Short mmCIF file of C-alpha atoms in Angstrom, two decimals:
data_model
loop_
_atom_site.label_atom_id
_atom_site.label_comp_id
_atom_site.label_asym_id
_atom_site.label_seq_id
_atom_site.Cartn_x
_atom_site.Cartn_y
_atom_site.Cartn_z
CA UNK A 1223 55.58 54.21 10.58
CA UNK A 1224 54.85 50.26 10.71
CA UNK A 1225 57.75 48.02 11.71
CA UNK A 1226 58.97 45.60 9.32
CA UNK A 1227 58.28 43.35 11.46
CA UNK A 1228 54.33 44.32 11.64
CA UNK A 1229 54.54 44.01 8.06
CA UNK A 1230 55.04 40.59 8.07
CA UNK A 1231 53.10 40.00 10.52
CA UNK A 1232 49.74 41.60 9.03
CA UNK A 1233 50.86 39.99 5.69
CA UNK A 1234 50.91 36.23 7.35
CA UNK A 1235 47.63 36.85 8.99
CA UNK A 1236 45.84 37.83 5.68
CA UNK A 1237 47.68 34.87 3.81
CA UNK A 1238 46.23 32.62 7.09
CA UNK A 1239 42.45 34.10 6.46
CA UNK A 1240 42.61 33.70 3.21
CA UNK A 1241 43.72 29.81 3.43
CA UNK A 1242 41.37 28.85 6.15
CA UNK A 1243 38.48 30.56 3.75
CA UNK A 1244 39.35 27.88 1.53
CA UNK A 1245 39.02 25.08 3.78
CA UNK A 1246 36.23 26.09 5.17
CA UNK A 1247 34.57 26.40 1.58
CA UNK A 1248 36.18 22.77 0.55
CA UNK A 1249 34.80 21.10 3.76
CA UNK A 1250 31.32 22.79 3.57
CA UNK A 1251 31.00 21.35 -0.04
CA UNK A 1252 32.38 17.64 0.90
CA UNK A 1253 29.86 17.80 3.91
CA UNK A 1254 26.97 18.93 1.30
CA UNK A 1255 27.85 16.14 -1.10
CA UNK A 1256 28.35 13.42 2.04
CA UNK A 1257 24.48 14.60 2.70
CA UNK A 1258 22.96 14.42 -0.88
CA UNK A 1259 24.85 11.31 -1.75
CA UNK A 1260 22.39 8.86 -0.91
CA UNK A 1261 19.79 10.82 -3.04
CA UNK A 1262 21.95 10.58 -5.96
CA UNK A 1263 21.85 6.91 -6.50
CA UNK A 1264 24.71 5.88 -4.78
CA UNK A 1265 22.73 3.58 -2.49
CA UNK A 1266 20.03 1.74 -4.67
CA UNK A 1267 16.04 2.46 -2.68
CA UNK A 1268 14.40 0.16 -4.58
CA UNK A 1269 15.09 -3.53 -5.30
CA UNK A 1270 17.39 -4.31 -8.63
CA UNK A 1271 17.78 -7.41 -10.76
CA UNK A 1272 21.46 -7.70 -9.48
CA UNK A 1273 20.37 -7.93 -5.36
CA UNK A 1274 20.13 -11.35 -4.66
CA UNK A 1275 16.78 -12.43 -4.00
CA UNK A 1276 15.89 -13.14 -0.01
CA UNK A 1277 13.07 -14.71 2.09
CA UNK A 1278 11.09 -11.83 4.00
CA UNK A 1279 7.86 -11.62 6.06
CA UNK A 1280 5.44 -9.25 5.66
CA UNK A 1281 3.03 -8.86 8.40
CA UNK A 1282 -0.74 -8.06 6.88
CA UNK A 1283 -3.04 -6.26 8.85
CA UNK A 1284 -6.63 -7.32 8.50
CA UNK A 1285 -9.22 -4.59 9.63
CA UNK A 1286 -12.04 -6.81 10.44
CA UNK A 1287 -9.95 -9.30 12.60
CA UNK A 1288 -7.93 -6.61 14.01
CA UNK A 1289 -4.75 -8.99 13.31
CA UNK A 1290 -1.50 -8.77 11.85
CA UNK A 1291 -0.80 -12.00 9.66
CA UNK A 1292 2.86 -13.24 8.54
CA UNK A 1293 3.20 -13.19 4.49
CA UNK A 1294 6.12 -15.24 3.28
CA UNK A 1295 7.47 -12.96 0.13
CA UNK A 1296 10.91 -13.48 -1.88
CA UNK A 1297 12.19 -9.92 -2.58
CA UNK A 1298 15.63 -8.34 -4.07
CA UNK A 1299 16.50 -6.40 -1.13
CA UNK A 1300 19.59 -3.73 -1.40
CA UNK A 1301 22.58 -4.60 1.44
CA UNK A 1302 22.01 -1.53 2.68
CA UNK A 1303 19.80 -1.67 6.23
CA UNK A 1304 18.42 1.61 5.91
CA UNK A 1305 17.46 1.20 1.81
CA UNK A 1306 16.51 -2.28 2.90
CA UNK A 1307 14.07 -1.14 5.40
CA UNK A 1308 12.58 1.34 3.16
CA UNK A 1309 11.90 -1.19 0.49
CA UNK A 1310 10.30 -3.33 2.69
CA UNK A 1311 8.00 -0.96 3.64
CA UNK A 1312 7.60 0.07 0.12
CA UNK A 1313 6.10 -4.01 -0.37
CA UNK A 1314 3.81 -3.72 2.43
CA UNK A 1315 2.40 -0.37 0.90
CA UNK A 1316 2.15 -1.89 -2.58
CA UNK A 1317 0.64 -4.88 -0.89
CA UNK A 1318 -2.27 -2.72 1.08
CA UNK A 1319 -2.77 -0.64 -2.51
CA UNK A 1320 -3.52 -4.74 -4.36
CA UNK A 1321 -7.43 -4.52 -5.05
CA UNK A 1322 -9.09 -7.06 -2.47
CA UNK A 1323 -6.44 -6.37 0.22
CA UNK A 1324 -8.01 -7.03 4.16
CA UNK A 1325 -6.30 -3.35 5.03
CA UNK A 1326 -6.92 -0.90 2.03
CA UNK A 1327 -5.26 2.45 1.36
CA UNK A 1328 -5.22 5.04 -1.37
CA UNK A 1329 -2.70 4.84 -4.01
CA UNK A 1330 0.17 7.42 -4.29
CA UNK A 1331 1.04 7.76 -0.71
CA UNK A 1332 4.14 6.07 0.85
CA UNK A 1333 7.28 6.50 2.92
CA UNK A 1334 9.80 9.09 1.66
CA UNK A 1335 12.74 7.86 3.33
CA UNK A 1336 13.91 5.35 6.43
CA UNK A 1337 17.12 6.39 8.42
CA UNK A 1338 18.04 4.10 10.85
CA UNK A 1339 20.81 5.26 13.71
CA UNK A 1340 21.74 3.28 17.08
CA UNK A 1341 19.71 3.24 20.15
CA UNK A 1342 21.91 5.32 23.34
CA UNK A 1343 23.02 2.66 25.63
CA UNK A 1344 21.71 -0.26 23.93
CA UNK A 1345 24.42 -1.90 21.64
CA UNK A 1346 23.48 -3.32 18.55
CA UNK A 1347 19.87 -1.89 18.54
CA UNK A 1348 18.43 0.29 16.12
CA UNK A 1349 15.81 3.10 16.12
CA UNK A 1350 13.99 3.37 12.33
CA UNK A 1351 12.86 6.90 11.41
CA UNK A 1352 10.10 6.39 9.25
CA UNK A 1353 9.22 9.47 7.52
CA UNK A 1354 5.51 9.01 5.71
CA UNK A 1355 5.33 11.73 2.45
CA UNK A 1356 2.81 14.23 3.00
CA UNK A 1357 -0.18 12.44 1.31
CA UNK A 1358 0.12 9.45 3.66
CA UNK A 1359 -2.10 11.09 6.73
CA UNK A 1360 -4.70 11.66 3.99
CA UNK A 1361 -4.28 8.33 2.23
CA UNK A 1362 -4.76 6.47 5.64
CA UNK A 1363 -8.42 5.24 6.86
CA UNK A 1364 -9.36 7.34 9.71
CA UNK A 1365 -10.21 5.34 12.63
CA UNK A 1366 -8.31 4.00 15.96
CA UNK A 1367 -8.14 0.31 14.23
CA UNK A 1368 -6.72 1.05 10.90
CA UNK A 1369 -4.29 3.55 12.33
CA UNK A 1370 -2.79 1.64 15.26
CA UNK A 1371 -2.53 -1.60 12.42
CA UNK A 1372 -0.85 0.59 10.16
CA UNK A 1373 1.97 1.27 13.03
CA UNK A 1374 2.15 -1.95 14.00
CA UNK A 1375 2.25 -3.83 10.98
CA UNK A 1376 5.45 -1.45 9.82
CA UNK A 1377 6.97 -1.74 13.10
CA UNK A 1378 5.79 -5.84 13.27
CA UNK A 1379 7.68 -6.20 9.78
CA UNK A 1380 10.66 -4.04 10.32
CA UNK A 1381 11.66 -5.97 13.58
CA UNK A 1382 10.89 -9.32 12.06
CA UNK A 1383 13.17 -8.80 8.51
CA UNK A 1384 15.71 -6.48 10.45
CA UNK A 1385 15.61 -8.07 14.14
CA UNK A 1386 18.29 -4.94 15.28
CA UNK A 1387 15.16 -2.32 14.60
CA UNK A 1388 13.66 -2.29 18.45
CA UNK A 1389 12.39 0.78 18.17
CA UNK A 1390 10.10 3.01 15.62
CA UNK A 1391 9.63 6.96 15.47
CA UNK A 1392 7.31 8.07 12.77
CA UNK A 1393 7.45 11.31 10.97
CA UNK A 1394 4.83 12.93 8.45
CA UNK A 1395 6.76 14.77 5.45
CA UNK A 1396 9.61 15.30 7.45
CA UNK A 1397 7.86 16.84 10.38
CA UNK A 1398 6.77 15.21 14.01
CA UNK A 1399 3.06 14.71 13.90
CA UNK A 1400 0.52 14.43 16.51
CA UNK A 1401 -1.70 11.98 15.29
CA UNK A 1402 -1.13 9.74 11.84
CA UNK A 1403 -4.56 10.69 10.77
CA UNK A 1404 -6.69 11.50 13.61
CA UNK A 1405 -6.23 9.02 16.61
CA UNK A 1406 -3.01 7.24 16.52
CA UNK A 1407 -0.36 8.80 18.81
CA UNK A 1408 2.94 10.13 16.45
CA UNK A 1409 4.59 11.70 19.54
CA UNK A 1410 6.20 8.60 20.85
CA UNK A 1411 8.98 6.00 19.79
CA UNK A 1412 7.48 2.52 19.64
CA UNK A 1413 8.95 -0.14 21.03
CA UNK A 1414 9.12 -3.16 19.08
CA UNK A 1415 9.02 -5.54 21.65
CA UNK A 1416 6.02 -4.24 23.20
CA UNK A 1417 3.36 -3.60 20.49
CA UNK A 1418 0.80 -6.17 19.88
CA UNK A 1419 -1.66 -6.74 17.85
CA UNK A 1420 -5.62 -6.70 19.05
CA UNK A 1421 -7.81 -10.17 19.07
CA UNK A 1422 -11.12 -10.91 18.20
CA UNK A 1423 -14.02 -12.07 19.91
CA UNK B 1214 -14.71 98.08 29.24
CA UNK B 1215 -11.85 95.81 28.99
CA UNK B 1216 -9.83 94.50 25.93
CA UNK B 1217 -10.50 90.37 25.54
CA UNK B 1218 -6.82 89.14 26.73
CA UNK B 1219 -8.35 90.92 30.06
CA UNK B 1220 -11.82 89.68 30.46
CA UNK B 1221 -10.53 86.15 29.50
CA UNK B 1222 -7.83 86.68 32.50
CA UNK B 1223 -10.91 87.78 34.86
CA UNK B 1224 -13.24 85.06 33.91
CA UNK B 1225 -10.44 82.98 34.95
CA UNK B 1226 -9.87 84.49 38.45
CA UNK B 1227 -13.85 84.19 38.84
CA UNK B 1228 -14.01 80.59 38.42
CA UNK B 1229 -10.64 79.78 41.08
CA UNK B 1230 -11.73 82.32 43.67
CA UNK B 1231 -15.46 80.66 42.85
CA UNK B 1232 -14.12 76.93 43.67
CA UNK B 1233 -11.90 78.14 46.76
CA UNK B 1234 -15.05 80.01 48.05
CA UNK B 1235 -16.74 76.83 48.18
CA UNK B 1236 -16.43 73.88 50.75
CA UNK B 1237 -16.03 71.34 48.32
CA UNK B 1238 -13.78 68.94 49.94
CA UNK B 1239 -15.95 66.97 52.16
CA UNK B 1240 -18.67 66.80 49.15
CA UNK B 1241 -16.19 64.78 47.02
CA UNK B 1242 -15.33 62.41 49.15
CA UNK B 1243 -18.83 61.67 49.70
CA UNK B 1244 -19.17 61.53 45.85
CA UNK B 1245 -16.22 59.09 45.62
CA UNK B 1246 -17.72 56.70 48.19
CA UNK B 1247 -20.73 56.55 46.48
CA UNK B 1248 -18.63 55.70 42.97
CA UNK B 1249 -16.93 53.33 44.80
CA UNK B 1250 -19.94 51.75 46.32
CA UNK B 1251 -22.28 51.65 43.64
CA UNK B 1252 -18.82 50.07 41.05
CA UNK B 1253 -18.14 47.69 43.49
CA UNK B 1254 -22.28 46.45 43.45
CA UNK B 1255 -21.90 46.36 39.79
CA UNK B 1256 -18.98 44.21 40.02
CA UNK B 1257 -20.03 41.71 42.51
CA UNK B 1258 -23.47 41.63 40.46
CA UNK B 1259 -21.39 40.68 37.35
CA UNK B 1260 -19.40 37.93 39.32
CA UNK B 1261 -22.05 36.78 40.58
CA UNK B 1262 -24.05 36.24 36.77
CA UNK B 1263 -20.50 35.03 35.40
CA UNK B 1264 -20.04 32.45 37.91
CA UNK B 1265 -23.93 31.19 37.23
CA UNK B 1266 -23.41 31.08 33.09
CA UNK B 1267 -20.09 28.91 34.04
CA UNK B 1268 -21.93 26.50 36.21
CA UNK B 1269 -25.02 25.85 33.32
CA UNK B 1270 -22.38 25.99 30.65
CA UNK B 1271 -18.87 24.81 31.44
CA UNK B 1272 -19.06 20.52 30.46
CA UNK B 1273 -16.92 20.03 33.41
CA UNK B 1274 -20.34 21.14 35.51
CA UNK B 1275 -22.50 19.03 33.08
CA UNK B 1276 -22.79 16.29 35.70
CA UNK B 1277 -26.39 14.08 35.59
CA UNK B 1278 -26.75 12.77 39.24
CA UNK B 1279 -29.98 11.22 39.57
CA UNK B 1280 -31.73 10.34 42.51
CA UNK B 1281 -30.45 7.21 44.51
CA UNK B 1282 -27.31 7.37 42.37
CA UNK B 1283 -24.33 5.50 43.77
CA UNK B 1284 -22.99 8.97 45.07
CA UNK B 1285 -18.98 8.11 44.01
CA UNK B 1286 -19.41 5.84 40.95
CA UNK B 1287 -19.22 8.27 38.24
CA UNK B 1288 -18.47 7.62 34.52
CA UNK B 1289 -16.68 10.20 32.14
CA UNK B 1290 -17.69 10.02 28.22
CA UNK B 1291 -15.77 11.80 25.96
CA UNK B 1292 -16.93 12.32 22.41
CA UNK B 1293 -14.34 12.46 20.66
CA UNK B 1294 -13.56 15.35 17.78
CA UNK B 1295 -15.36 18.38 17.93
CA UNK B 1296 -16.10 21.78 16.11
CA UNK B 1297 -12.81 22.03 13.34
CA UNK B 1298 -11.62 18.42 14.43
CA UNK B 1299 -13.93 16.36 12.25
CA UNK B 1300 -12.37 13.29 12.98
CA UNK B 1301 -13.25 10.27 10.28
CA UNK B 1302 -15.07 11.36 7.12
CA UNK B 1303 -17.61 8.58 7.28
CA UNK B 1304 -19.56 10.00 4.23
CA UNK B 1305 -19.82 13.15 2.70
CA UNK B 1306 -22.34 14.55 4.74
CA UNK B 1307 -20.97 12.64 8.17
CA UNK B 1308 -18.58 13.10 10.10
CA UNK B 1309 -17.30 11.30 13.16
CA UNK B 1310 -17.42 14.14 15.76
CA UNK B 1311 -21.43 14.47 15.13
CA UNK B 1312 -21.62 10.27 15.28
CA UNK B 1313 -19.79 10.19 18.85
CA UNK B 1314 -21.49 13.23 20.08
CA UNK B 1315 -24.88 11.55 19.22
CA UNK B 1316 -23.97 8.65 20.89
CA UNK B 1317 -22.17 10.47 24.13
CA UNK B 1318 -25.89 11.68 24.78
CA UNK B 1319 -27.37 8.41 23.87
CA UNK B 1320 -25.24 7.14 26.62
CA UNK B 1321 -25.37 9.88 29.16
CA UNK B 1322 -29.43 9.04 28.97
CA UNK B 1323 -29.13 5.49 29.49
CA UNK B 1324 -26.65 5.89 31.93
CA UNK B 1325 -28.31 8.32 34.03
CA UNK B 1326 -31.48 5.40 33.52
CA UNK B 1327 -29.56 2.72 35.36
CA UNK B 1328 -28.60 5.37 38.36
CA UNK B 1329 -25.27 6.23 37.04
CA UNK B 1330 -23.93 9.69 37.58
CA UNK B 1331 -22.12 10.99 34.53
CA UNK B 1332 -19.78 14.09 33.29
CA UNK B 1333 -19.40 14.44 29.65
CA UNK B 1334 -16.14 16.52 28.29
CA UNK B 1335 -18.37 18.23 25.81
CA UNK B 1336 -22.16 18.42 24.91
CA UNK B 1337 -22.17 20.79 22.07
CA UNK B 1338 -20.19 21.06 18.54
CA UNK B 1339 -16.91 22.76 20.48
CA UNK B 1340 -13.09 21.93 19.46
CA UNK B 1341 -11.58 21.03 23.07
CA UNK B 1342 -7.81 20.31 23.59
CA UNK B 1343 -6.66 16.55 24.58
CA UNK B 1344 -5.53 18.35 27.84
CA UNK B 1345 -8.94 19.70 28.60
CA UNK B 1346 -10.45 16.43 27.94
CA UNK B 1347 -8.28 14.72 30.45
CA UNK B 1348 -8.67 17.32 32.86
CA UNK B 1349 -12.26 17.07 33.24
CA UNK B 1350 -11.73 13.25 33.71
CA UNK B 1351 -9.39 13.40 36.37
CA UNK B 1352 -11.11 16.22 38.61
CA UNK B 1353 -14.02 13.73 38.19
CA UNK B 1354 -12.44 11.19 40.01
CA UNK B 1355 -14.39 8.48 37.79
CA UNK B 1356 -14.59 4.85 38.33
CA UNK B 1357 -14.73 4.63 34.23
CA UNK B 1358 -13.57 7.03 31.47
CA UNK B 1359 -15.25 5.93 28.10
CA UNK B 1360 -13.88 7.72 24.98
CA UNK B 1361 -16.29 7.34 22.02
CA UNK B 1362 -15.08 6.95 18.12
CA UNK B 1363 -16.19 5.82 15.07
CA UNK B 1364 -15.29 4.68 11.61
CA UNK B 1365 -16.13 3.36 8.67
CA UNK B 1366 -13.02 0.92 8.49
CA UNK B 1367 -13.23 -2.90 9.76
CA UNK B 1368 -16.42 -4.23 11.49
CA UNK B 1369 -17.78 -4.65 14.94
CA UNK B 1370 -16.97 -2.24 17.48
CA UNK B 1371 -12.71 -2.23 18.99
CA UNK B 1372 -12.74 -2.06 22.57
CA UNK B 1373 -8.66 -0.33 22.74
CA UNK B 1374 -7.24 -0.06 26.96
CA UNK B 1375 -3.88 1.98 26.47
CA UNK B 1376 -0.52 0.31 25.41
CA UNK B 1377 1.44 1.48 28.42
CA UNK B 1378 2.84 -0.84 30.56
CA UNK B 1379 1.35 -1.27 34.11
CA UNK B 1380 3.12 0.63 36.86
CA UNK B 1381 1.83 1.21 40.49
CA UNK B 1382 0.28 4.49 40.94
CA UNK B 1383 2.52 7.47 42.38
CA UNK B 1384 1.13 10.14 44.24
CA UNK B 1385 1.84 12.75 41.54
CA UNK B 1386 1.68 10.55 38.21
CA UNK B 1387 3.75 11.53 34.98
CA UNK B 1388 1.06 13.20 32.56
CA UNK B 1389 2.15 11.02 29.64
CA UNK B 1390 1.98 7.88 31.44
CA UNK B 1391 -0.84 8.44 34.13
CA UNK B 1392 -2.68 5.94 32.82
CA UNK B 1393 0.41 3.05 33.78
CA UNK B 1394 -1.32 3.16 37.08
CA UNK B 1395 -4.50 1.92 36.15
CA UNK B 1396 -3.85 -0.15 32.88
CA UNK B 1397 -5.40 -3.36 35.10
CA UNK B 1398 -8.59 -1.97 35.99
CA UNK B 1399 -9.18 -1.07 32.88
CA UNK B 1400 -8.27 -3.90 30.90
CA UNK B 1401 -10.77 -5.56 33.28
CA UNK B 1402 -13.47 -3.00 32.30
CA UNK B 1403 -12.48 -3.84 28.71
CA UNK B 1404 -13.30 -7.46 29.53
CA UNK B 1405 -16.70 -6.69 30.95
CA UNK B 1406 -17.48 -4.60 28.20
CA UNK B 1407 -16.80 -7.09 25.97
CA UNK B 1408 -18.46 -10.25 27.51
CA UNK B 1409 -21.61 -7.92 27.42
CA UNK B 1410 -21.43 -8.32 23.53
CA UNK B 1411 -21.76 -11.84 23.81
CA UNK B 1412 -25.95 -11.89 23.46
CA UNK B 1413 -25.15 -9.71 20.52
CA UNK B 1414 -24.08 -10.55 17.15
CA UNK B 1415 -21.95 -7.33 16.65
CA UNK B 1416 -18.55 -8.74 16.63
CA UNK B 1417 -15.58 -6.60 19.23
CA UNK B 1418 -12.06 -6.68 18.33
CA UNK B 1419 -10.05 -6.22 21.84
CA UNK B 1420 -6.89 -4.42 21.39
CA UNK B 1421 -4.53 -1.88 22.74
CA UNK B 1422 -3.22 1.47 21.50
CA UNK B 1423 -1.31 4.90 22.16
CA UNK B 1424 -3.97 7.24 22.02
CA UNK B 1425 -4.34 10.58 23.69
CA UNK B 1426 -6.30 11.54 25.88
CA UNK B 1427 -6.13 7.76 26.69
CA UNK B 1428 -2.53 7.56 28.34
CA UNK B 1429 -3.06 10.57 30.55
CA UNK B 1430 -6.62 9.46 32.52
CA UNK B 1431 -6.61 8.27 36.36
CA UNK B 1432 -9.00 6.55 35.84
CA UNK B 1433 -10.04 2.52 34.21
CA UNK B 1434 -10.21 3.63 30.80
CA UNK B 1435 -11.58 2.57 27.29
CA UNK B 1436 -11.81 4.02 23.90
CA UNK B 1437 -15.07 2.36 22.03
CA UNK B 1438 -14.78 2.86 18.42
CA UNK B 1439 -18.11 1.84 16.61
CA UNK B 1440 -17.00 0.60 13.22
CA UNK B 1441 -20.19 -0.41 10.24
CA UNK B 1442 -22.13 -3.27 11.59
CA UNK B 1443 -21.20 -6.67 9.79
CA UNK B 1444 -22.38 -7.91 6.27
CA UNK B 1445 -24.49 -4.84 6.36
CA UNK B 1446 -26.58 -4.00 3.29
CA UNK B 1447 -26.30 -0.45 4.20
CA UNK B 1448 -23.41 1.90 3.15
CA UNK B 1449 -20.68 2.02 6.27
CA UNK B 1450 -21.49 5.40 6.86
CA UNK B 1451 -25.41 4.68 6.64
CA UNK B 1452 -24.64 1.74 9.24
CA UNK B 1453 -22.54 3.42 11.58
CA UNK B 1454 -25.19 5.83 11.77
CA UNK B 1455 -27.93 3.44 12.13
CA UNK B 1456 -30.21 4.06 14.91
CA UNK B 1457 -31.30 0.65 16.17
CA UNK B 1458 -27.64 -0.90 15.44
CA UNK B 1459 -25.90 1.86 17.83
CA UNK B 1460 -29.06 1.08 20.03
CA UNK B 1461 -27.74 -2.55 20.42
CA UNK B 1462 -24.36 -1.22 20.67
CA UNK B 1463 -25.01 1.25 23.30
CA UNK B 1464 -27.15 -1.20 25.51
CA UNK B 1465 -24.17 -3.84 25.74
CA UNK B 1466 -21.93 -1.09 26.51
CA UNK B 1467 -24.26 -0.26 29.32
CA UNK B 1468 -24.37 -3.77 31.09
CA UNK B 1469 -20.97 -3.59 30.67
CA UNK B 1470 -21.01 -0.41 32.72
CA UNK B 1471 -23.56 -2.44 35.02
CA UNK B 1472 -21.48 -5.38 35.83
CA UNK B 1473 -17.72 -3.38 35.96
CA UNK B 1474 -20.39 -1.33 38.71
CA UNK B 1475 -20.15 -4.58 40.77
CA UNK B 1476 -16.91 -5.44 40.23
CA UNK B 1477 -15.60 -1.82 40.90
CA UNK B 1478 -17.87 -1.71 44.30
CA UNK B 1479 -15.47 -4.96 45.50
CA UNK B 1480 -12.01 -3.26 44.87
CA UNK B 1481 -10.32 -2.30 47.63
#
């Protein structure tokens, strides 16, 4: 025979379970929208007609001077950092996909996303996560030049528009990659302090 | 006459009191000696052929010493890519692992022509890890590791030392950063390379890079990537592939080799 007081005691337990189910459930599903709120528009990724309109450089790559050169644009950036780094990237895609352009690349490849999250002991840097969609690596000219500009134009531009960026990591659909598309080195976190361009002789 | 169960019974006492009757103990051993011997022979004989296909076939054994070769100046080339690594698609029917292959040998040739011993990471179409690479140019203890690319973008060749920044040299060096140690003597084997262009109108585009197996050599390294030759009327690929154009390449890259020679022979 089971005390009252066992009773009780087995009946507050299940009435416990059952109410930290629920929380669990109702936290799981806040932390699941906290995650797929950025994709659902809440933070703009692409420039709108209501950003105000800012000063940026874009630094070109040219393949046959092996140089990165400064290109004064006026874009509607978002105030977001990490949207805003995206969509400067997203330019200086668009700008190597413009017919003529010194460092060509194949249309419908890009960047699928830019986090950005502080650097471990250095206040007020940044590291940028720049994750390429798959059809970047295939998109890219193959070759140590145009791979090593491609990096350091990105990184180049990121640290000049967003001076807290110091470092870069890349990322191919989501992945780490060895190489971008053959030769450059994926494996390591650029510094953006330290990478510089080639010269010419 | 017995019934079977019986005469199978008897057969079977036959053949025991048959082997006890017979002094078969010291014959065995004998027997098993001889096995022994004779597997042993056929072992060391197998060794022996092993170790000989190893030394005509492994690339780390490819070495060209000719005669009155400086005995310790020795230069690595890597071709880069190999067998499923294509590298660059420089045309439809070109790739860049044949392009730097065919000019690794080019090399090796003139090279060996001047009196300059060299190991190549690979002479045939075969897929060989970044590790491997560097491994074979580290036990070579070179005084230059060239790494050999090609593509079809920009113009010129790019002369690329590694992007690391210059550390001095530990006794057991980190394997992503073993090139820190020697990131001076190669940049000055970049600069020789590149003032040997000078008679030449192929442009060079000096730069640096992370590249593997770049950052993990102990030795003055350089990664020449031969891009089309400038206002060409040939296709890139065609021009890249161009006989006489990589012969003017290769030849400056050779008095390069010739005059970093000198200045390697002063080092301490």
């Amino acid at each position: 025979m089971i005390s009252r007081i066992g009773q009780w005691l087995v009946l507050v337990l299940f009435v416990a379970c059952i109410a930290m189910a629920a929380i669990l459930i109702r936290t799981r599903q806040r932390a699941h929208d906290r995650l797929e709120a950025p994709l659902t528009s809440s933070v703009p990724l692409s420039q709108t007609p209501d950003e105000p309109r800012v000063s940026v450089t874009l630094m070109m790559p040219d393949d046959k001077t092996g140089s990165l050169d400064p290109i004064s644009e006026t874009l509607a950036l978002p105030q977001d950092e990490s949207a805003r780094a995206q969509a400067l990237i997203d330019q200086l895609i668009a700008s190597w996909r413009a017919p003529g352009s010194p460092h060509p690349i194949k249309a419908s490849a890009g960047v699928d996303s830019v986090f950005l999250m502080p650097v471990p002991g250095e206040p007020g840097s940044q590291l940028a996560i720049v994750n390429f969609d798959a059809a970047f690596p295939l998109a890219q000219p193959s070759g140590i030049e145009p791979e090593t500009l491609t990096l350091l134009s990105i990184i180049q531009t990121l640290h000049e528009n967003i001076p807290s960026i110091t470092e870069v990591r890349f990322l191919v659909n989501g992945q780490p990659g060895a190489t971008l598309a053959g030769h450059a080195d994926l494996m390591r976190t650029y510094l953006a302090e330290s990478t510089v361009p080639g010269s010419k002789s | 006459m017995y019934p079977p169960a019986v005469r199978s019974l008897s057969r079977k006492r036959s053949c025991v009191s048959a082997f006890h009757s017979i002094p078969a103990r010291p014959r065995m051993r004998f027997a098993d000696f001889f096995r022994c011997a004779a597997l042993a022979a056929c072992f060391f004989l197998v060794l022996a052929v092993s170790a000989q296909r190893v030394n005509n076939t492994h690339p780390m054994f490819q070495t060209v010493s000719p005669l009155g070769a400086a005995s310790n100046f020795v230069v690595v080339i890597d071709a880069a890519h190999g067998g499923s690594d294509l590298g660059a698609r420089l045309s439809p029917a070109l790739d860049e692992k044949t392009v730097t292959l065919a000019l690794a040998r080019r090399l090796r040739s003139l090279l060996a022509a001047h009196g300059i011993s060299v190991v190549m990471t690979r002479t045939g179409d075969t897929a060989l890890p970044m590790a491997t690479r560097a491994g074979i140019a580290n036990h070579a203890h070179a005084a230059a590791c060239l790494i050999l690319h090609a593509t079809d973008s920009g113009v010129g060749v790019h002369l690329f030392t590694s992007s690391l920044s210059p550390a001095p040299r530990p006794e057991i060096p980190a394997w992503g950063t073993a090139q820190a140690g020697y990131i001076h003597q190669s940049v000055r084997l970049s600069s020789d390379v590149d003032a040997a262009f000078i008679h030449t109108t192929v442009p060079v585009i000096v730069g640096r890079t992370f590249l593997q197996p770049l950052d993990n050599l102990t030795c003055p390294a350089l990664a020449i990537e031969l891009a089309p030759k400038p206002s060409s009327t040939l296709t890139s690929a065609k021009s890249v592939d161009n006989p006489g154009y990589q012969s003017t390449v290769l030849n400056a890259i050779v008095t390069g080799i010739l005059q970093w020679q000198q200045d390697w022979s002063h080092q301490p």
